[in-house]
PDB file of C-alpha atoms in Angstrom:
ATOM      1  CA  UNK A1241      -1.851  -5.622  12.313  1.00 68.00           C
ATOM      2  CA  UNK A1242       0.760  -3.122  13.469  1.00 81.00           C
ATOM      3  CA  UNK A1243      -0.566  -0.013  15.187  1.00 90.00           C
ATOM      4  CA  UNK A1244      -0.336   3.376  13.422  1.00 94.00           C
ATOM      5  CA  UNK A1245       1.956   6.154  14.577  1.00 93.00           C
ATOM      6  CA  UNK A1246      -0.528   8.792  13.465  1.00 96.00           C
ATOM      7  CA  UNK A1247      -3.812   9.527  15.207  1.00 97.00           C
ATOM      8  CA  UNK A1248      -7.036   9.164  13.235  1.00 97.00           C
ATOM      9  CA  UNK A1249      -8.223  12.655  14.223  1.00 97.00           C
ATOM     10  CA  UNK A1250      -4.968  14.163  12.920  1.00 97.00           C
ATOM     11  CA  UNK A1251      -5.209  12.276   9.618  1.00 97.00           C
ATOM     12  CA  UNK A1252      -8.836  13.375   9.287  1.00 97.00           C
ATOM     13  CA  UNK A1253      -7.892  17.004   9.887  1.00 96.00           C
ATOM     14  CA  UNK A1254      -4.983  16.894   7.405  1.00 96.00           C
ATOM     15  CA  UNK A1255      -7.401  16.126   4.565  1.00 95.00           C
ATOM     16  CA  UNK A1256     -10.542  17.683   6.033  1.00 94.00           C
ATOM     17  CA  UNK A1257     -12.111  14.239   5.692  1.00 94.00           C
ATOM     18  CA  UNK A1258     -15.219  12.840   7.337  1.00 90.00           C
ATOM     19  CA  UNK A1259     -13.910   9.283   7.617  1.00 96.00           C
ATOM     20  CA  UNK A1260     -10.458   7.682   7.738  1.00 97.00           C
ATOM     21  CA  UNK A1261      -9.255   4.154   8.410  1.00 96.00           C
ATOM     22  CA  UNK A1262      -5.758   2.828   9.073  1.00 96.00           C
ATOM     23  CA  UNK A1263      -4.778   0.245   6.447  1.00 92.00           C
ATOM     24  CA  UNK A1264      -1.249  -0.735   7.445  1.00 87.00           C
ATOM     25  CA  UNK A1265       2.442   0.082   7.556  1.00 83.00           C
ATOM     26  CA  UNK A1266       4.963  -0.269   4.775  1.00 70.00           C
ATOM     27  CA  UNK A1267       8.687   0.164   4.400  1.00 66.00           C
ATOM     28  CA  UNK A1268       8.694   3.954   4.519  1.00 76.00           C
ATOM     29  CA  UNK A1269       5.412   4.990   6.101  1.00 86.00           C
ATOM     30  CA  UNK A1270       1.826   4.101   6.882  1.00 91.00           C
ATOM     31  CA  UNK A1271      -1.274   4.018   4.699  1.00 93.00           C
ATOM     32  CA  UNK A1272      -4.776   5.223   5.493  1.00 96.00           C
ATOM     33  CA  UNK A1273      -8.068   5.100   3.658  1.00 97.00           C
ATOM     34  CA  UNK A1274      -9.243   8.709   3.412  1.00 97.00           C
ATOM     35  CA  UNK A1275     -12.741   9.486   2.166  1.00 96.00           C
ATOM     36  CA  UNK A1276     -13.685  12.479   0.009  1.00 91.00           C
ATOM     37  CA  UNK A1277     -10.211  13.566  -1.087  1.00 94.00           C
ATOM     38  CA  UNK A1278     -10.392  16.221  -3.800  1.00 92.00           C
ATOM     39  CA  UNK A1279      -8.907  14.559  -6.902  1.00 92.00           C
ATOM     40  CA  UNK A1280      -9.355  16.642 -10.026  1.00 90.00           C
ATOM     41  CA  UNK A1281     -12.304  18.419  -8.450  1.00 91.00           C
ATOM     42  CA  UNK A1282     -14.074  15.181  -7.532  1.00 93.00           C
ATOM     43  CA  UNK A1283     -14.450  13.775  -3.977  1.00 94.00           C
ATOM     44  CA  UNK A1284     -12.652  10.431  -4.126  1.00 96.00           C
ATOM     45  CA  UNK A1285     -11.951   7.619  -1.688  1.00 97.00           C
ATOM     46  CA  UNK A1286      -8.147   7.256  -1.674  1.00 97.00           C
ATOM     47  CA  UNK A1287      -5.386   5.226  -0.094  1.00 95.00           C
ATOM     48  CA  UNK A1288      -3.003   7.835   1.277  1.00 95.00           C
ATOM     49  CA  UNK A1289       0.522   6.841   2.189  1.00 92.00           C
ATOM     50  CA  UNK A1290       2.040   9.133   4.814  1.00 94.00           C
ATOM     51  CA  UNK A1291       5.809   8.984   4.449  1.00 90.00           C
ATOM     52  CA  UNK A1292       7.619   8.958   7.769  1.00 87.00           C
ATOM     53  CA  UNK A1293       9.498  12.295   8.072  1.00 85.00           C
ATOM     54  CA  UNK A1294      12.030  10.678  10.417  1.00 80.00           C
ATOM     55  CA  UNK A1295      13.101   8.288   7.658  1.00 72.00           C
ATOM     56  CA  UNK A1296      12.458  10.650   4.765  1.00 66.00           C
ATOM     57  CA  UNK A1297      14.818  10.229   1.841  1.00 64.00           C
ATOM     58  CA  UNK A1298      14.013  12.213  -1.298  1.00 64.00           C
ATOM     59  CA  UNK A1299      15.599   9.637  -3.592  1.00 67.00           C
ATOM     60  CA  UNK A1300      13.635   6.805  -2.027  1.00 65.00           C
ATOM     61  CA  UNK A1301      10.434   8.816  -2.344  1.00 69.00           C
ATOM     62  CA  UNK A1302      11.199   9.436  -6.012  1.00 71.00           C
ATOM     63  CA  UNK A1303      11.867   5.728  -6.440  1.00 69.00           C
ATOM     64  CA  UNK A1304       8.382   4.891  -5.159  1.00 68.00           C
ATOM     65  CA  UNK A1305       6.796   7.566  -7.331  1.00 73.00           C
ATOM     66  CA  UNK A1306       8.668   6.226 -10.355  1.00 71.00           C
ATOM     67  CA  UNK A1307       7.518   2.706  -9.519  1.00 65.00           C
ATOM     68  CA  UNK A1308       3.894   3.848  -9.355  1.00 71.00           C
ATOM     69  CA  UNK A1309       4.012   5.795 -12.620  1.00 73.00           C
ATOM     70  CA  UNK A1310       6.238   3.721 -14.890  1.00 77.00           C
ATOM     71  CA  UNK A1311       3.594   1.010 -15.347  1.00 84.00           C
ATOM     72  CA  UNK A1312      -0.144   1.344 -15.835  1.00 83.00           C
ATOM     73  CA  UNK A1313      -3.258  -0.778 -15.895  1.00 89.00           C
ATOM     74  CA  UNK A1314      -5.392  -2.880 -13.594  1.00 92.00           C
ATOM     75  CA  UNK A1315      -2.449  -4.749 -12.057  1.00 94.00           C
ATOM     76  CA  UNK A1316      -1.027  -1.612 -10.435  1.00 92.00           C
ATOM     77  CA  UNK A1317      -2.435   1.002  -8.077  1.00 89.00           C
ATOM     78  CA  UNK A1318      -2.790   4.407  -9.698  1.00 89.00           C
ATOM     79  CA  UNK A1319      -0.991   7.386  -8.172  1.00 89.00           C
ATOM     80  CA  UNK A1320      -3.282  10.431  -8.196  1.00 92.00           C
ATOM     81  CA  UNK A1321      -0.841  12.989  -6.803  1.00 90.00           C
ATOM     82  CA  UNK A1322       1.921  13.763  -4.332  1.00 89.00           C
ATOM     83  CA  UNK A1323       0.682  16.167  -1.675  1.00 92.00           C
ATOM     84  CA  UNK A1324       2.334  17.931   1.242  1.00 92.00           C
ATOM     85  CA  UNK A1325       0.152  18.087   4.359  1.00 95.00           C
ATOM     86  CA  UNK A1326       0.546  18.995   8.026  1.00 95.00           C
ATOM     87  CA  UNK A1327      -0.287  16.258  10.510  1.00 96.00           C
ATOM     88  CA  UNK A1328      -0.443  17.502  14.109  1.00 95.00           C
ATOM     89  CA  UNK A1329       1.881  20.333  13.141  1.00 94.00           C
ATOM     90  CA  UNK A1330       4.450  18.117  11.372  1.00 94.00           C
ATOM     91  CA  UNK A1331       4.930  18.291   7.600  1.00 93.00           C
ATOM     92  CA  UNK A1332       4.375  15.002   5.768  1.00 93.00           C
ATOM     93  CA  UNK A1333       4.807  14.084   2.132  1.00 90.00           C
ATOM     94  CA  UNK A1334       1.891  11.885   1.099  1.00 93.00           C
ATOM     95  CA  UNK A1335       1.235   9.698  -1.918  1.00 90.00           C
ATOM     96  CA  UNK A1336      -2.457   9.933  -2.764  1.00 94.00           C
ATOM     97  CA  UNK A1337      -3.313   6.696  -4.556  1.00 92.00           C
ATOM     98  CA  UNK A1338      -6.252   4.736  -5.884  1.00 93.00           C
ATOM     99  CA  UNK A1339      -8.069   2.940  -3.074  1.00 95.00           C
ATOM    100  CA  UNK A1340      -8.434  -0.775  -3.762  1.00 94.00           C
ATOM    101  CA  UNK A1341     -11.201  -2.526  -1.823  1.00 92.00           C
ATOM    102  CA  UNK A1342     -10.677  -6.215  -1.245  1.00 93.00           C
ATOM    103  CA  UNK A1343      -7.708  -6.486   1.099  1.00 92.00           C
ATOM    104  CA  UNK A1344      -4.288  -8.017   0.535  1.00 94.00           C
ATOM    105  CA  UNK A1345      -3.536 -11.684  -0.087  1.00 97.00           C
ATOM    106  CA  UNK A1346      -2.440 -12.274   3.500  1.00 94.00           C
ATOM    107  CA  UNK A1347      -5.650 -10.882   5.017  1.00 94.00           C
ATOM    108  CA  UNK A1348      -7.845 -12.757   2.537  1.00 96.00           C
ATOM    109  CA  UNK A1349      -6.198 -16.068   3.456  1.00 97.00           C
ATOM    110  CA  UNK A1350      -6.560 -15.295   7.157  1.00 95.00           C
ATOM    111  CA  UNK A1351     -10.246 -14.446   6.801  1.00 96.00           C
ATOM    112  CA  UNK A1352     -11.383 -16.945   4.163  1.00 96.00           C
ATOM    113  CA  UNK A1353      -8.746 -19.672   3.941  1.00 97.00           C
ATOM    114  CA  UNK A1354      -6.658 -20.806   1.012  1.00 98.00           C
ATOM    115  CA  UNK A1355      -7.974 -20.310  -2.525  1.00 98.00           C
ATOM    116  CA  UNK A1356      -8.878 -23.221  -4.784  1.00 97.00           C
ATOM    117  CA  UNK A1357      -6.332 -24.518  -7.272  1.00 97.00           C
ATOM    118  CA  UNK A1358      -8.346 -22.893 -10.062  1.00 97.00           C
ATOM    119  CA  UNK A1359      -8.156 -19.574  -8.220  1.00 98.00           C
ATOM    120  CA  UNK A1360      -4.405 -19.996  -7.662  1.00 98.00           C
ATOM    121  CA  UNK A1361      -3.926 -20.535 -11.396  1.00 97.00           C
ATOM    122  CA  UNK A1362      -5.934 -17.420 -12.268  1.00 97.00           C
ATOM    123  CA  UNK A1363      -4.072 -15.451  -9.589  1.00 98.00           C
ATOM    124  CA  UNK A1364      -0.699 -16.715 -10.843  1.00 98.00           C
ATOM    125  CA  UNK A1365      -1.414 -15.693 -14.426  1.00 98.00           C
ATOM    126  CA  UNK A1366      -2.328 -12.139 -13.417  1.00 98.00           C
ATOM    127  CA  UNK A1367       0.522 -11.866 -10.880  1.00 98.00           C
ATOM    128  CA  UNK A1368       3.105 -12.927 -13.451  1.00 98.00           C
ATOM    129  CA  UNK A1369       1.552 -10.638 -16.049  1.00 97.00           C
ATOM    130  CA  UNK A1370       2.079  -7.736 -13.645  1.00 96.00           C
ATOM    131  CA  UNK A1371       5.650  -8.819 -12.921  1.00 97.00           C
ATOM    132  CA  UNK A1372       6.269  -9.115 -16.665  1.00 97.00           C
ATOM    133  CA  UNK A1373       5.018  -5.548 -17.143  1.00 95.00           C
ATOM    134  CA  UNK A1374       7.501  -4.375 -14.504  1.00 93.00           C
ATOM    135  CA  UNK A1375      10.353  -6.351 -16.016  1.00 95.00           C
ATOM    136  CA  UNK A1376       9.501  -5.141 -19.525  1.00 94.00           C
ATOM    137  CA  UNK A1377      10.304  -1.587 -18.404  1.00 91.00           C
ATOM    138  CA  UNK A1378      13.456  -2.836 -16.665  1.00 91.00           C
ATOM    139  CA  UNK A1379      12.196  -2.543 -13.093  1.00 91.00           C
ATOM    140  CA  UNK A1380      12.523  -5.023 -10.246  1.00 92.00           C
ATOM    141  CA  UNK A1381       9.984  -4.978  -7.402  1.00 91.00           C
ATOM    142  CA  UNK A1382      12.328  -6.526  -4.787  1.00 88.00           C
ATOM    143  CA  UNK A1383       9.632  -7.035  -2.134  1.00 89.00           C
ATOM    144  CA  UNK A1384       6.880  -9.225  -3.567  1.00 94.00           C
ATOM    145  CA  UNK A1385       4.910 -10.874  -0.754  1.00 94.00           C
ATOM    146  CA  UNK A1386       1.251 -11.473   0.185  1.00 95.00           C
ATOM    147  CA  UNK A1387       0.991  -8.158   2.070  1.00 90.00           C
ATOM    148  CA  UNK A1388       2.109  -6.285  -1.071  1.00 91.00           C
ATOM    149  CA  UNK A1389      -0.493  -7.841  -3.359  1.00 96.00           C
ATOM    150  CA  UNK A1390      -4.075  -6.524  -3.131  1.00 96.00           C
ATOM    151  CA  UNK A1391      -7.022  -8.511  -4.465  1.00 97.00           C
ATOM    152  CA  UNK A1392      -9.156  -5.953  -6.276  1.00 96.00           C
ATOM    153  CA  UNK A1393     -12.721  -6.399  -4.972  1.00 94.00           C
ATOM    154  CA  UNK A1394     -11.510  -9.536  -3.163  1.00 95.00           C
ATOM    155  CA  UNK A1395     -11.150 -11.536  -6.394  1.00 97.00           C
ATOM    156  CA  UNK A1396      -8.232 -13.916  -6.849  1.00 98.00           C
ATOM    157  CA  UNK A1397      -8.095 -13.197 -10.588  1.00 97.00           C
ATOM    158  CA  UNK A1398      -7.446  -9.465 -10.052  1.00 97.00           C
ATOM    159  CA  UNK A1399      -4.209  -9.093  -8.035  1.00 98.00           C
ATOM    160  CA  UNK A1400      -2.689  -5.618  -7.830  1.00 96.00           C
ATOM    161  CA  UNK A1401       0.970  -4.956  -6.987  1.00 94.00           C
ATOM    162  CA  UNK A1402       1.583  -2.273  -4.375  1.00 89.00           C
ATOM    163  CA  UNK A1403       4.368  -0.839  -2.190  1.00 80.00           C
ATOM    164  CA  UNK A1404       6.929   0.063  -4.813  1.00 70.00           C
ATOM    165  CA  UNK A1405       9.256   1.702  -2.284  1.00 57.00           C
ATOM    166  CA  UNK A1406      11.968  -0.893  -2.797  1.00 52.00           C
ATOM    167  CA  UNK A1407      11.492  -1.265  -6.560  1.00 51.00           C
ATOM    168  CA  UNK A1408      14.278   0.006  -8.774  1.00 50.00           C
ATOM    169  CA  UNK A1409      15.460   0.013 -12.344  1.00 47.00           C
ATOM    170  CA  UNK A1410      17.289  -3.166 -13.259  1.00 43.00           C
ATOM    171  CA  UNK A1411      20.235  -1.097 -14.487  1.00 44.00           C
ATOM    172  CA  UNK A1412      20.085   1.693 -11.879  1.00 45.00           C
ATOM    173  CA  UNK A1413      23.101   2.458  -9.769  1.00 40.00           C
ATOM    174  CA  UNK A1414      22.239   0.914  -6.427  1.00 42.00           C
ATOM    175  CA  UNK A1415      21.511   2.959  -3.317  1.00 37.00           C
ATOM    176  CA  UNK A1416      22.010  -0.128  -1.185  1.00 39.00           C
ATOM    177  CA  UNK A1417      25.346  -0.984   0.336  1.00 37.00           C
ATOM    178  CA  UNK A1418      25.796  -4.686  -0.397  1.00 35.00           C
ATOM    179  CA  UNK A1419      26.033  -7.149   1.211  1.00 39.00           C
ATOM    180  CA  UNK A1420      22.693  -6.327   2.820  1.00 44.00           C
ATOM    181  CA  UNK A1421      19.300  -8.025   2.814  1.00 43.00           C
ATOM    182  CA  UNK A1422      16.656  -5.865   1.152  1.00 44.00           C
ATOM    183  CA  UNK A1423      13.061  -7.079   1.300  1.00 51.00           C
ATOM    184  CA  UNK A1424      11.083  -9.542   3.426  1.00 78.00           C
ATOM    185  CA  UNK A1425      13.201 -12.452   4.587  1.00 86.00           C
ATOM    186  CA  UNK A1426      11.047 -15.505   3.827  1.00 91.00           C
ATOM    187  CA  UNK A1427      10.267 -14.270   0.299  1.00 94.00           C
ATOM    188  CA  UNK A1428      13.880 -13.453  -0.586  1.00 92.00           C
ATOM    189  CA  UNK A1429      15.721 -15.499  -3.172  1.00 93.00           C
ATOM    190  CA  UNK A1430      18.951 -17.280  -2.158  1.00 92.00           C
ATOM    191  CA  UNK A1431      21.060 -14.627  -3.871  1.00 91.00           C
ATOM    192  CA  UNK A1432      19.327 -11.875  -1.880  1.00 90.00           C
ATOM    193  CA  UNK A1433      19.929 -13.801   1.337  1.00 89.00           C
ATOM    194  CA  UNK A1434      23.616 -13.908   0.420  1.00 87.00           C
ATOM    195  CA  UNK A1435      23.536 -10.091   0.210  1.00 86.00           C
ATOM    196  CA  UNK A1436      23.669  -9.919  -3.578  1.00 87.00           C
ATOM    197  CA  UNK A1437      21.670  -7.460  -5.663  1.00 85.00           C
ATOM    198  CA  UNK A1438      18.049  -8.412  -6.354  1.00 87.00           C
ATOM    199  CA  UNK A1439      17.370  -8.941 -10.045  1.00 93.00           C
ATOM    200  CA  UNK A1440      14.360  -9.954 -12.135  1.00 95.00           C
ATOM    201  CA  UNK A1441      14.948 -13.583 -11.202  1.00 97.00           C
ATOM    202  CA  UNK A1442      14.576 -12.635  -7.533  1.00 95.00           C
ATOM    203  CA  UNK A1443      11.026 -11.414  -8.207  1.00 96.00           C
ATOM    204  CA  UNK A1444      10.307 -14.753  -9.891  1.00 98.00           C
ATOM    205  CA  UNK A1445      11.492 -16.639  -6.809  1.00 97.00           C
ATOM    206  CA  UNK A1446       9.105 -14.593  -4.651  1.00 97.00           C
ATOM    207  CA  UNK A1447       6.251 -15.448  -7.025  1.00 98.00           C
ATOM    208  CA  UNK A1448       7.113 -19.126  -6.626  1.00 98.00           C
ATOM    209  CA  UNK A1449       7.041 -18.862  -2.825  1.00 97.00           C
ATOM    210  CA  UNK A1450       3.681 -17.052  -2.844  1.00 98.00           C
ATOM    211  CA  UNK A1451       2.093 -19.594  -5.213  1.00 98.00           C
ATOM    212  CA  UNK A1452       3.479 -22.534  -3.198  1.00 98.00           C
ATOM    213  CA  UNK A1453       2.071 -21.088   0.023  1.00 97.00           C
ATOM    214  CA  UNK A1454      -1.352 -20.446  -1.534  1.00 98.00           C
ATOM    215  CA  UNK A1455      -1.554 -24.111  -2.534  1.00 98.00           C
ATOM    216  CA  UNK A1456      -0.257 -25.604   0.711  1.00 97.00           C
ATOM    217  CA  UNK A1457      -0.475 -23.029   3.487  1.00 96.00           C
ATOM    218  CA  UNK A1458       3.216 -23.707   4.164  1.00 95.00           C
ATOM    219  CA  UNK A1459       6.518 -22.159   3.158  1.00 95.00           C
ATOM    220  CA  UNK A1460       8.382 -24.322   0.620  1.00 96.00           C
ATOM    221  CA  UNK A1461      11.534 -24.432   2.771  1.00 94.00           C
ATOM    222  CA  UNK A1462      10.890 -23.184   6.313  1.00 91.00           C
ATOM    223  CA  UNK A1463       8.674 -25.388   8.495  1.00 86.00           C
ATOM    224  CA  UNK A1464       9.006 -23.435  11.745  1.00 83.00           C
ATOM    225  CA  UNK A1465      10.165 -19.971  12.788  1.00 82.00           C
ATOM    226  CA  UNK A1466      10.158 -20.456  16.549  1.00 81.00           C
ATOM    227  CA  UNK A1467      13.460 -19.684  18.239  1.00 80.00           C
ATOM    228  CA  UNK A1468      15.292 -19.123  14.958  1.00 81.00           C
ATOM    229  CA  UNK A1469      17.422 -16.153  13.985  1.00 82.00           C
ATOM    230  CA  UNK A1470      17.322 -14.548  10.545  1.00 81.00           C
ATOM    231  CA  UNK A1471      20.537 -16.383   9.677  1.00 85.00           C
ATOM    232  CA  UNK A1472      19.018 -19.708  10.768  1.00 85.00           C
ATOM    233  CA  UNK A1473      16.016 -19.147   8.502  1.00 85.00           C
ATOM    234  CA  UNK A1474      18.214 -18.011   5.616  1.00 85.00           C
ATOM    235  CA  UNK A1475      20.223 -21.240   5.862  1.00 86.00           C
ATOM    236  CA  UNK A1476      17.036 -23.289   5.453  1.00 87.00           C
ATOM    237  CA  UNK A1477      16.088 -21.563   2.219  1.00 90.00           C
ATOM    238  CA  UNK A1478      18.292 -23.713   0.039  1.00 82.00           C
ATOM    239  CA  UNK A1479      18.117 -26.984  -1.827  1.00 79.00           C
ATOM    240  CA  UNK A1480      14.904 -28.525  -3.191  1.00 88.00           C
ATOM    241  CA  UNK A1481      11.570 -27.280  -1.797  1.00 94.00           C
ATOM    242  CA  UNK A1482       9.093 -29.449   0.071  1.00 95.00           C
ATOM    243  CA  UNK A1483       6.928 -31.586  -2.220  1.00 95.00           C
ATOM    244  CA  UNK A1484       3.684 -30.152  -3.523  1.00 96.00           C
ATOM    245  CA  UNK A1485       0.485 -32.196  -2.986  1.00 95.00           C
ATOM    246  CA  UNK A1486      -0.166 -34.893  -5.578  1.00 96.00           C
ATOM    247  CA  UNK A1487      -3.361 -33.220  -6.820  1.00 94.00           C
ATOM    248  CA  UNK A1488      -1.565 -30.069  -8.025  1.00 96.00           C
ATOM    249  CA  UNK A1489      -1.872 -29.650 -11.791  1.00 96.00           C
ATOM    250  CA  UNK A1490       1.351 -30.816 -13.518  1.00 96.00           C
ATOM    251  CA  UNK A1491       1.671 -27.561 -15.468  1.00 96.00           C
ATOM    252  CA  UNK A1492       1.289 -25.442 -12.360  1.00 97.00           C
ATOM    253  CA  UNK A1493       3.682 -27.713 -10.455  1.00 97.00           C
ATOM    254  CA  UNK A1494       6.317 -27.388 -13.167  1.00 97.00           C
ATOM    255  CA  UNK A1495       6.150 -23.589 -13.168  1.00 98.00           C
ATOM    256  CA  UNK A1496       6.393 -23.290  -9.374  1.00 98.00           C
ATOM    257  CA  UNK A1497       9.335 -25.667  -9.086  1.00 97.00           C
ATOM    258  CA  UNK A1498      11.164 -23.804 -11.853  1.00 97.00           C
ATOM    259  CA  UNK A1499      10.556 -20.467 -10.112  1.00 98.00           C
ATOM    260  CA  UNK A1500      12.018 -21.979  -6.935  1.00 97.00           C
ATOM    261  CA  UNK A1501      15.258 -23.077  -8.629  1.00 96.00           C
ATOM    262  CA  UNK A1502      18.261 -22.198  -6.492  1.00 93.00           C
ATOM    263  CA  UNK A1503      20.128 -21.212  -9.659  1.00 94.00           C
ATOM    264  CA  UNK A1504      18.662 -17.848 -10.680  1.00 95.00           C
ATOM    265  CA  UNK A1505      19.289 -18.529 -14.376  1.00 96.00           C
ATOM    266  CA  UNK A1506      17.084 -21.642 -14.279  1.00 97.00           C
ATOM    267  CA  UNK A1507      14.026 -19.641 -13.215  1.00 97.00           C
ATOM    268  CA  UNK A1508      13.634 -18.300 -16.732  1.00 97.00           C
ATOM    269  CA  UNK A1509      11.557 -15.170 -17.281  1.00 98.00           C
ATOM    270  CA  UNK A1510       8.152 -13.867 -16.271  1.00 98.00           C
ATOM    271  CA  UNK A1511       7.147 -14.146 -19.934  1.00 98.00           C
ATOM    272  CA  UNK A1512       7.955 -17.848 -20.018  1.00 97.00           C
ATOM    273  CA  UNK A1513       6.228 -18.576 -16.693  1.00 97.00           C
ATOM    274  CA  UNK A1514       3.150 -16.642 -17.816  1.00 97.00           C
ATOM    275  CA  UNK A1515       2.994 -18.591 -21.071  1.00 97.00           C
ATOM    276  CA  UNK A1516       3.252 -21.930 -19.251  1.00 97.00           C
ATOM    277  CA  UNK A1517       0.609 -21.018 -16.670  1.00 96.00           C
ATOM    278  CA  UNK A1518      -1.783 -19.979 -19.421  1.00 95.00           C
ATOM    279  CA  UNK A1519      -1.319 -23.408 -20.960  1.00 94.00           C
ATOM    280  CA  UNK A1520      -2.125 -25.013 -17.614  1.00 92.00           C
ATOM    281  CA  UNK A1521      -5.418 -23.090 -17.473  1.00 88.00           C
ATOM    282  CA  UNK A1522      -6.681 -24.609 -20.749  1.00 80.00           C
TER     283      UNK A1522
END
């Protein structure tokens, strides 16, 4: 895990908290667990994202806030409030969010190994339901990856989407100067790697990569990263993916391979993928 820029004692003092714990770094800041935060008059354990003042951009902050508030329910972390605090004498904007025990997908795989196929199916249904909720309100996440999916209470059937800093409305005027890669390289769709705008179909590609990796422990296209540049890796993410193991359920296999179609149009929609995965669970 990357090391924090902030000191634990300074984070503790900013919220007058007894206990704090560094959780990780995201695109625009770092997140800490902070105990006993006053939320509506109640002491609450929260995940507090400290936005980096050096990279502060009001529009990007508003984008993350919009992403956290436009959708609701168990598949998304709840934003309690936006709070300004002083950390070691420097003003920080913080996003005070629901704390989700259980860890992200990446850490769960590292600690406990790959989930069973049954767990992958249950995870896939809930993941695609969350993506569908985003797409239904015309938003695109743009950075779906294991580190941005929390397992609520460590359960594979309760994934929660986090880190909405790159998410944007599907029809919004872009703040990104294209061509430019926006997101995490090995989860980017071919069109993103070409520097094109990420669309709903790009989120579906990322879902396909995550599901493939949970079943196999391997990326569907990249077998090794050693000594390779970003451009080298991007060139490998093309053509048909590696074969899935023979024991993978045919319905699950069909959905994953469709999500990994090089042609964005062939990936379909989150609604269709969700419907097909639900059939595979029966």
